[in-house]
Amino acid sequence: MLVLGIESSCDETGVALYDSAVADPARALLSHRLHTQAAMHEAYGGVVPELASRDHIRRLLPLLEGVLEDAGRTRDDIDAIAVTEGPGLVGALLVGTAFAHALAFAMKIPVIGIHHLEGHLLSPLMSEDPPSFPFVALLVSGGHTQLMHVTGVGQYAMLGETVDDAAGEAFDKTAKLLGLPYPGGPSLARLAEFGDDQAFALPRPMLHSGNLDFSFSGLKTAVATAARHAGNTCDAVKADLAASFQRAAVDVLVAKSMSALKATGSKRLVVAGGVGANRLLREELAATVAKRGARVYFPALAWCTDNGAMIALAGALRIERDGPPVAHGLGFGVRPRWALDAIASPS
Ligand code: KG4
Ligand code: ZN
């Protein structure tokens, strides 16, 4: 079955073609294209939702034509469409879903609405050496920070999550505070390379909370306070602040991930979402997990941030498990707020 995947929940338009007849998920992805709006939003220091929606409208059709051309297929070859139904920006989601449903209606093929985080969660399966179920997933994106126990496709049990800011949000807000360009996470990580991560004693929020929840808003405030006390925030001090912040955030993410492995008895940790691209997080997790005799799996960098491939994959796996969704009329909806455990079936 040839599944077209469409992602438009935030500031990236992603389209991909996935052939579920190919058994190996690393090879089943026939083509994918992505347009990132980062340059457009940069001037505003963050995503402007209305601009995001309008840009998705401009990009979708050329991206679709591009992936068909790359894969040497035509529209008539597509058997089903998987589209991000939520969570995300309502206008941005509406553009992708309206596009998907209009195309599906015209072509008389079914559409399956995908949870964006399920896409992230399953994205490490598209590798040469994918993890097998069950595993613990650390989902670290701009909007979410969650530890999940994944026992199969659609079988997700929440172990812990952030009580305030998401990890990516904390990176972005701290970067903004330091006057770094948008998107903040990668900018802060780059600057941190030049800093001393011991220069500022920042808190490790909820490290000893006794549960698997996170909190990041206090960390960002601690950086603001430290910057004020330092008075002179020259480039070297900024680099020290960035490095100290990154170290504190990574320490907490690593410690909680280890506790989740211990609590579930799992030997596999999967890291997904944009912050999964962070080099220090990758290095620290790899070293710490190895000490426990466990393994950590990272999606390829291209699959860490938003993309259409993970949506096509999630759609294909759901269809494989549940059969194709029934094609219906013109009605459709989006779910800007949508908890991942709401789509989980009992394991
Ligand atoms: O998964 P994603 O592309 O979008 C959401 O679904 O949110 O994640 C984007 C988040 C942003 O907050 C971005 O700053 C962060 O991931 N990010 C990073 C890095 N690359 C992206 N954070 C820290 N270090 C990075 N290298
Ligand atoms: Zn995402």
Tab-separated table of C-alpha atoms and ligand atoms in Angstrom:
chain	number	residue	atom	x	y	z
A	1	MET	CA	0.000	0.000	0.000
A	2	LEU	CA	1.395	3.393	-0.990
A	3	VAL	CA	0.784	5.920	1.796
A	4	LEU	CA	1.172	9.656	1.312
A	5	GLY	CA	2.209	11.389	4.566
A	6	ILE	CA	1.486	15.061	5.209
A	7	GLU	CA	2.801	17.127	8.129
A	8	SER	CA	1.830	20.772	8.704
A	9	SER	CA	1.305	21.142	12.463
A	10	CYS	CA	3.751	23.986	13.050
A	11	ASP	CA	6.428	25.651	10.920
A	12	GLU	CA	7.499	22.801	8.682
A	13	THR	CA	5.636	21.426	5.660
A	14	GLY	CA	6.579	17.793	5.142
A	15	VAL	CA	5.354	15.373	2.481
A	16	ALA	CA	6.481	11.766	1.992
A	17	LEU	CA	5.634	8.543	0.185
A	18	TYR	CA	5.889	5.265	2.094
A	19	ASP	CA	5.347	1.840	0.532
A	20	SER	CA	4.174	-0.595	3.195
A	21	ALA	CA	4.658	-3.527	0.796
A	22	VAL	CA	8.392	-3.132	1.491
A	23	ALA	CA	8.976	-5.016	4.735
A	24	ASP	CA	12.017	-3.039	5.885
A	25	PRO	CA	10.917	0.395	7.228
A	26	ALA	CA	14.363	1.790	6.391
A	27	ARG	CA	13.694	1.098	2.699
A	28	ALA	CA	9.932	1.536	2.546
A	29	LEU	CA	10.253	5.307	2.493
A	30	LEU	CA	10.318	6.054	-1.229
A	31	SER	CA	10.713	9.827	-1.074
A	32	HIS	CA	10.251	12.804	1.209
A	33	ARG	CA	10.489	16.553	0.910
A	34	LEU	CA	10.429	19.263	3.523
A	35	HIS	CA	10.047	23.004	3.558
A	36	THR	CA	11.064	24.763	6.743
A	37	GLN	CA	9.662	28.209	7.516
A	38	ALA	CA	12.429	29.089	10.001
A	39	ALA	CA	13.781	31.946	7.867
A	40	MET	CA	10.301	33.459	7.510
A	41	HIS	CA	9.609	33.456	11.272
A	42	GLU	CA	13.110	34.536	12.275
A	43	ALA	CA	12.298	38.236	12.047
A	44	TYR	CA	9.555	37.770	14.663
A	45	GLY	CA	11.605	35.655	17.088
A	46	GLY	CA	9.032	32.846	16.998
A	47	VAL	CA	6.355	31.175	14.892
A	48	VAL	CA	3.607	33.528	13.673
A	49	PRO	CA	0.624	31.165	13.292
A	50	GLU	CA	-1.162	33.028	10.485
A	51	LEU	CA	2.011	33.263	8.405
A	52	ALA	CA	2.634	29.562	9.038
A	53	SER	CA	-0.827	28.600	7.720
A	54	ARG	CA	-0.470	30.725	4.599
A	55	ASP	CA	2.935	29.303	3.818
A	56	HIS	CA	1.721	25.692	4.185
A	57	ILE	CA	-0.907	26.482	1.520
A	58	ARG	CA	1.817	27.645	-0.863
A	59	ARG	CA	4.085	24.640	-0.274
A	60	LEU	CA	1.868	21.557	-0.214
A	61	LEU	CA	1.135	21.064	-3.892
A	62	PRO	CA	4.737	21.589	-5.126
A	63	LEU	CA	5.986	19.269	-2.364
A	64	LEU	CA	3.474	16.592	-3.392
A	65	GLU	CA	4.551	16.890	-7.014
A	66	GLY	CA	8.178	16.697	-5.889
A	67	VAL	CA	7.800	13.471	-3.895
A	68	LEU	CA	5.851	11.810	-6.718
A	69	GLU	CA	8.568	12.778	-9.169
A	70	ASP	CA	11.354	11.589	-6.834
A	71	ALA	CA	9.647	8.217	-6.385
A	72	GLY	CA	8.690	7.883	-10.066
A	73	ARG	CA	5.010	7.527	-9.140
A	74	THR	CA	1.793	9.322	-10.056
A	75	ARG	CA	-1.111	10.498	-7.932
A	76	ASP	CA	-3.125	7.466	-9.042
A	77	ASP	CA	-0.607	5.181	-7.330
A	78	ILE	CA	-1.458	6.568	-3.866
A	79	ASP	CA	-3.649	4.172	-1.843
A	80	ALA	CA	-4.175	6.173	1.376
A	81	ILE	CA	-3.258	9.495	2.948
A	82	ALA	CA	-1.913	9.939	6.492
A	83	VAL	CA	-2.105	13.507	7.795
A	84	THR	CA	-1.217	15.134	11.104
A	85	GLU	CA	-4.548	15.802	12.821
A	86	GLY	CA	-3.001	17.272	15.979
A	87	PRO	CA	-1.668	18.523	18.286
A	88	GLY	CA	-0.394	21.790	16.840
A	89	LEU	CA	-1.442	25.188	15.528
A	90	VAL	CA	-5.090	25.053	14.531
A	91	GLY	CA	-4.720	26.988	11.266
A	92	ALA	CA	-1.614	25.082	10.216
A	93	LEU	CA	-3.301	21.745	10.967
A	94	LEU	CA	-6.393	22.810	9.014
A	95	VAL	CA	-4.331	23.489	5.895
A	96	GLY	CA	-2.771	19.999	5.883
A	97	THR	CA	-5.994	18.183	6.731
A	98	ALA	CA	-8.102	20.169	4.225
A	99	PHE	CA	-5.515	19.378	1.539
A	100	ALA	CA	-5.440	15.686	2.499
A	101	HIS	CA	-9.213	15.327	2.610
A	102	ALA	CA	-9.789	17.201	-0.659
A	103	LEU	CA	-7.218	15.025	-2.431
A	104	ALA	CA	-8.632	11.846	-0.878
A	105	PHE	CA	-12.191	12.801	-1.793
A	106	ALA	CA	-11.224	13.462	-5.390
A	107	MET	CA	-9.267	10.218	-5.614
A	108	LYS	CA	-11.733	8.116	-3.594
A	109	ILE	CA	-9.077	6.902	-1.186
A	110	PRO	CA	-9.117	6.869	2.646
A	111	VAL	CA	-7.482	9.376	5.003
A	112	ILE	CA	-6.065	8.508	8.405
A	113	GLY	CA	-5.535	11.272	10.985
A	114	ILE	CA	-2.219	10.876	12.807
A	115	HIS	CA	-1.120	12.127	16.218
A	116	HIS	CA	2.026	14.184	15.614
A	117	LEU	CA	3.798	12.680	18.633
A	118	GLU	CA	3.034	9.155	17.497
A	119	GLY	CA	4.949	10.067	14.343
A	120	HIS	CA	7.933	11.226	16.414
A	121	LEU	CA	7.707	8.170	18.639
A	122	LEU	CA	7.781	5.689	15.770
A	123	SER	CA	10.358	7.561	13.643
A	124	PRO	CA	13.373	5.561	14.963
A	125	LEU	CA	11.839	2.507	13.237
A	126	MET	CA	12.974	4.030	9.925
A	127	SER	CA	16.563	3.024	10.507
A	128	GLU	CA	18.853	0.215	9.443
A	129	ASP	CA	18.872	-1.138	12.979
A	130	PRO	CA	15.468	-0.290	14.478
A	131	PRO	CA	14.502	-0.913	18.113
A	132	SER	CA	12.059	-3.719	18.808
A	133	PHE	CA	9.096	-3.342	21.173
A	134	PRO	CA	8.823	-2.763	24.079
A	135	PHE	CA	10.879	0.363	24.685
A	136	VAL	CA	10.887	3.545	26.723
A	137	ALA	CA	10.523	6.685	24.614
A	138	LEU	CA	11.789	10.083	25.620
A	139	LEU	CA	9.822	12.594	23.551
A	140	VAL	CA	11.501	15.978	23.650
A	141	SER	CA	10.089	18.566	21.274
A	142	GLY	CA	9.154	22.243	21.270
A	143	GLY	CA	5.733	21.487	22.711
A	144	HIS	CA	6.208	18.262	24.670
A	145	THR	CA	8.467	16.488	27.140
A	146	GLN	CA	7.219	13.025	27.954
A	147	LEU	CA	8.465	9.604	28.920
A	148	MET	CA	6.299	6.841	27.481
A	149	HIS	CA	6.357	3.073	27.748
A	150	VAL	CA	5.750	1.754	24.253
A	151	THR	CA	4.738	-1.882	23.975
A	152	GLY	CA	3.544	-1.821	20.347
A	153	VAL	CA	2.036	0.397	17.666
A	154	GLY	CA	-0.748	2.335	19.411
A	155	GLN	CA	0.252	1.017	22.837
A	156	TYR	CA	1.606	3.933	24.801
A	157	ALA	CA	1.575	4.350	28.576
A	158	MET	CA	2.575	7.730	29.955
A	159	LEU	CA	5.303	7.463	32.586
A	160	GLY	CA	5.910	11.164	33.188
A	161	GLU	CA	5.752	14.573	31.534
A	162	THR	CA	6.588	18.199	32.056
A	163	VAL	CA	4.439	20.136	34.467
A	164	ASP	CA	5.229	23.453	32.728
A	165	ASP	CA	7.547	24.276	29.789
A	166	ALA	CA	8.672	21.620	27.327
A	167	ALA	CA	12.422	20.991	26.988
A	168	GLY	CA	12.553	22.582	23.517
A	169	GLU	CA	10.511	25.522	24.753
A	170	ALA	CA	13.035	26.028	27.578
A	171	PHE	CA	15.907	25.971	25.054
A	172	ASP	CA	14.013	28.441	22.833
A	173	LYS	CA	13.075	30.832	25.672
A	174	THR	CA	16.566	30.754	27.180
A	175	ALA	CA	18.065	31.434	23.746
A	176	LYS	CA	15.753	34.416	23.315
A	177	LEU	CA	16.775	35.716	26.718
A	178	LEU	CA	20.411	35.524	25.614
A	179	GLY	CA	19.562	37.399	22.418
A	180	LEU	CA	20.231	34.395	20.152
A	181	PRO	CA	18.513	33.974	16.781
A	182	TYR	CA	15.416	31.825	16.249
A	183	PRO	CA	15.134	28.818	16.279
A	184	GLY	CA	16.707	29.036	19.706
A	185	GLY	CA	17.528	25.400	20.512
A	186	PRO	CA	20.205	24.870	17.851
A	187	SER	CA	21.585	28.426	18.359
A	188	LEU	CA	21.953	27.871	22.084
A	189	ALA	CA	23.562	24.470	21.559
A	190	ARG	CA	26.085	26.014	19.148
A	191	LEU	CA	27.009	28.793	21.597
A	192	ALA	CA	27.253	26.305	24.470
A	193	GLU	CA	30.171	24.607	22.662
A	194	PHE	CA	32.293	27.644	23.573
A	195	GLY	CA	31.184	27.945	27.206
A	196	ASP	CA	32.055	26.435	30.570
A	197	ASP	CA	29.116	24.340	31.762
A	198	GLN	CA	30.258	24.657	35.398
A	199	ALA	CA	30.421	28.470	35.324
A	200	PHE	CA	26.927	28.929	36.757
A	201	ALA	CA	25.344	26.677	39.376
A	202	LEU	CA	21.862	26.276	37.920
A	203	PRO	CA	19.137	24.108	39.480
A	204	ARG	CA	18.195	20.625	38.228
A	205	PRO	CA	14.404	20.997	38.646
A	206	MET	CA	12.510	17.963	39.994
A	207	LEU	CA	15.615	15.782	39.835
A	208	HIS	CA	14.677	14.203	43.151
A	209	SER	CA	10.904	14.494	42.827
A	210	GLY	CA	10.509	10.718	43.145
A	211	ASN	CA	8.452	10.561	39.954
A	212	LEU	CA	9.154	10.813	36.221
A	213	ASP	CA	7.780	14.328	35.721
A	214	PHE	CA	9.849	17.301	34.567
A	215	SER	CA	9.809	21.053	35.114
A	216	PHE	CA	11.800	23.494	32.995
A	217	SER	CA	10.342	26.952	33.583
A	218	GLY	CA	12.400	27.515	36.783
A	219	LEU	CA	15.589	26.740	34.900
A	220	LYS	CA	14.915	29.477	32.365
A	221	THR	CA	14.179	31.910	35.241
A	222	ALA	CA	17.430	30.868	36.955
A	223	VAL	CA	19.324	31.765	33.773
A	224	ALA	CA	17.619	35.189	33.726
A	225	THR	CA	18.586	35.767	37.378
A	226	ALA	CA	22.171	34.594	36.818
A	227	ALA	CA	22.466	36.879	33.782
A	228	ARG	CA	21.250	39.834	35.858
A	229	HIS	CA	23.723	39.093	38.656
A	230	ALA	CA	26.564	38.655	36.195
A	231	GLY	CA	25.828	42.210	35.043
A	232	ASN	CA	28.134	42.118	32.085
A	233	THR	CA	26.702	39.636	29.566
A	234	CYS	CA	29.544	39.707	27.088
A	235	ASP	CA	29.813	36.867	24.584
A	236	ALA	CA	31.951	34.734	26.925
A	237	VAL	CA	29.424	35.032	29.775
A	238	LYS	CA	26.581	34.229	27.368
A	239	ALA	CA	28.437	31.118	26.236
A	240	ASP	CA	28.918	30.083	29.893
A	241	LEU	CA	25.217	30.654	30.587
A	242	ALA	CA	24.251	28.652	27.499
A	243	ALA	CA	26.594	25.796	28.456
A	244	SER	CA	25.419	25.762	32.096
A	245	PHE	CA	21.764	25.768	31.001
A	246	GLN	CA	22.293	22.990	28.468
A	247	ARG	CA	24.158	20.877	31.037
A	248	ALA	CA	21.384	21.303	33.638
A	249	ALA	CA	18.613	20.437	31.141
A	250	VAL	CA	20.534	17.412	29.838
A	251	ASP	CA	21.332	16.181	33.377
A	252	VAL	CA	17.618	16.100	34.209
A	253	LEU	CA	16.600	14.463	30.916
A	254	VAL	CA	19.264	11.774	31.331
A	255	ALA	CA	18.492	11.065	35.015
A	256	LYS	CA	14.740	10.752	34.413
A	257	SER	CA	15.265	8.539	31.358
A	258	MET	CA	17.438	6.223	33.466
A	259	SER	CA	14.756	6.109	36.173
A	260	ALA	CA	12.181	5.220	33.492
A	261	LEU	CA	14.352	2.328	32.254
A	262	LYS	CA	14.677	1.121	35.823
A	263	ALA	CA	10.959	1.466	36.570
A	264	THR	CA	9.916	-0.500	33.469
A	265	GLY	CA	12.835	-2.958	33.424
A	266	SER	CA	13.320	-1.985	29.775
A	267	LYS	CA	16.714	-2.239	28.088
A	268	ARG	CA	15.847	0.062	25.198
A	269	LEU	CA	15.485	3.828	25.181
A	270	VAL	CA	14.250	5.660	22.101
A	271	VAL	CA	14.744	9.413	21.824
A	272	ALA	CA	12.443	11.404	19.567
A	273	GLY	CA	11.554	15.032	18.857
A	274	GLY	CA	13.595	18.112	17.968
A	275	VAL	CA	15.695	18.240	21.153
A	276	GLY	CA	16.820	14.715	20.250
A	277	ALA	CA	19.126	16.478	17.779
A	278	ASN	CA	21.090	17.958	20.698
A	279	ARG	CA	24.654	16.639	20.639
A	280	LEU	CA	25.292	16.763	24.393
A	281	LEU	CA	22.015	14.944	25.094
A	282	ARG	CA	22.962	12.253	22.578
A	283	GLU	CA	26.457	11.804	24.005
A	284	GLU	CA	25.357	11.734	27.646
A	285	LEU	CA	22.477	9.347	27.002
A	286	ALA	CA	24.664	7.002	24.987
A	287	ALA	CA	27.323	6.896	27.737
A	288	THR	CA	24.896	6.556	30.661
A	289	VAL	CA	22.629	3.990	29.017
A	290	ALA	CA	25.638	1.857	28.062
A	291	LYS	CA	26.696	1.761	31.734
A	292	ARG	CA	23.333	0.165	32.513
A	293	GLY	CA	23.812	-2.506	29.855
A	294	ALA	CA	20.981	-0.954	27.844
A	295	ARG	CA	20.807	0.689	24.390
A	296	VAL	CA	19.675	4.058	23.172
A	297	TYR	CA	18.191	4.608	19.707
A	298	PHE	CA	18.140	7.982	18.033
A	299	PRO	CA	16.252	8.739	14.871
A	300	ALA	CA	18.417	10.122	12.046
A	301	LEU	CA	18.777	13.888	12.475
A	302	ALA	CA	16.346	14.469	9.587
A	303	TRP	CA	13.627	12.590	11.498
A	304	CYS	CA	14.237	14.369	14.832
A	305	THR	CA	12.554	17.569	13.746
A	306	ASP	CA	9.165	17.661	12.056
A	307	ASN	CA	8.811	15.802	8.750
A	308	GLY	CA	6.270	14.021	6.575
A	309	ALA	CA	8.084	10.663	6.626
A	310	MET	CA	7.212	9.919	10.253
A	311	ILE	CA	3.531	10.684	9.537
A	312	ALA	CA	3.503	8.377	6.503
A	313	LEU	CA	5.193	5.657	8.592
A	314	ALA	CA	2.717	6.024	11.486
A	315	GLY	CA	-0.178	5.894	8.988
A	316	ALA	CA	1.206	2.776	7.302
A	317	LEU	CA	1.742	0.991	10.642
A	318	ARG	CA	-1.750	1.880	11.855
A	319	ILE	CA	-3.306	0.674	8.611
A	320	GLU	CA	-1.273	-2.536	8.866
A	321	ARG	CA	-2.618	-3.061	12.396
A	322	ASP	CA	-6.233	-1.921	12.025
A	323	GLY	CA	-6.943	-2.110	8.284
A	324	PRO	CA	-7.541	0.936	6.091
A	325	PRO	CA	-9.806	3.626	7.520
A	326	VAL	CA	-13.208	3.860	5.886
A	327	ALA	CA	-13.383	6.576	3.217
A	328	HIS	CA	-16.022	9.070	4.277
A	329	GLY	CA	-17.667	12.277	3.054
A	330	LEU	CA	-16.308	15.788	3.121
A	331	GLY	CA	-16.362	16.313	6.892
A	332	PHE	CA	-13.089	16.467	8.813
A	333	GLY	CA	-11.628	18.046	11.916
A	334	VAL	CA	-8.353	18.807	13.675
A	335	ARG	CA	-7.263	18.413	17.299
A	336	PRO	CA	-4.944	21.289	18.295
A	337	ARG	CA	-4.787	19.848	21.826
A	338	TRP	CA	-4.643	16.081	21.912
A	339	ALA	CA	-3.020	13.880	24.565
A	340	LEU	CA	-1.003	10.983	23.167
A	341	ASP	CA	-2.295	8.501	25.714
A	342	ALA	CA	-5.813	9.263	24.416
A	343	ILE	CA	-5.032	7.252	21.271
A	344	ALA	CA	-3.413	4.369	23.102
A	345	SER	CA	-5.112	1.011	23.232
A	346	PRO	CA	-4.600	-1.315	26.217
A	347	SER	CA	-1.343	-3.244	25.926
B	1	KG4	O1	9.971	18.159	17.179
B	1	KG4	P1	10.185	19.553	16.737
B	1	KG4	O2	10.799	19.804	15.383
B	1	KG4	O3	8.869	20.371	16.722
B	1	KG4	C1	7.863	20.205	17.647
B	1	KG4	O4	7.034	19.279	17.441
B	1	KG4	O5	7.907	20.962	18.637
B	1	KG4	O6	11.073	20.239	17.879
B	1	KG4	C2	11.471	21.574	17.788
B	1	KG4	C3	12.217	21.910	19.064
B	1	KG4	C4	12.498	23.412	19.182
B	1	KG4	O7	12.176	23.835	20.478
B	1	KG4	C5	14.000	23.496	18.901
B	1	KG4	O8	14.610	24.604	19.525
B	1	KG4	C6	14.482	22.184	19.491
B	1	KG4	O9	13.488	21.254	19.097
B	1	KG4	N1	15.809	21.805	18.966
B	1	KG4	C7	16.922	21.713	19.731
B	1	KG4	C8	17.993	21.356	18.865
B	1	KG4	N2	17.484	21.239	17.601
B	1	KG4	C9	16.152	21.509	17.687
B	1	KG4	N3	17.094	21.894	21.043
B	1	KG4	C10	18.333	21.718	21.539
B	1	KG4	N4	19.400	21.400	20.780
B	1	KG4	C11	19.285	21.203	19.451
B	1	KG4	N5	20.361	20.876	18.721
B	2	ZN	ZN	7.361	17.745	16.320
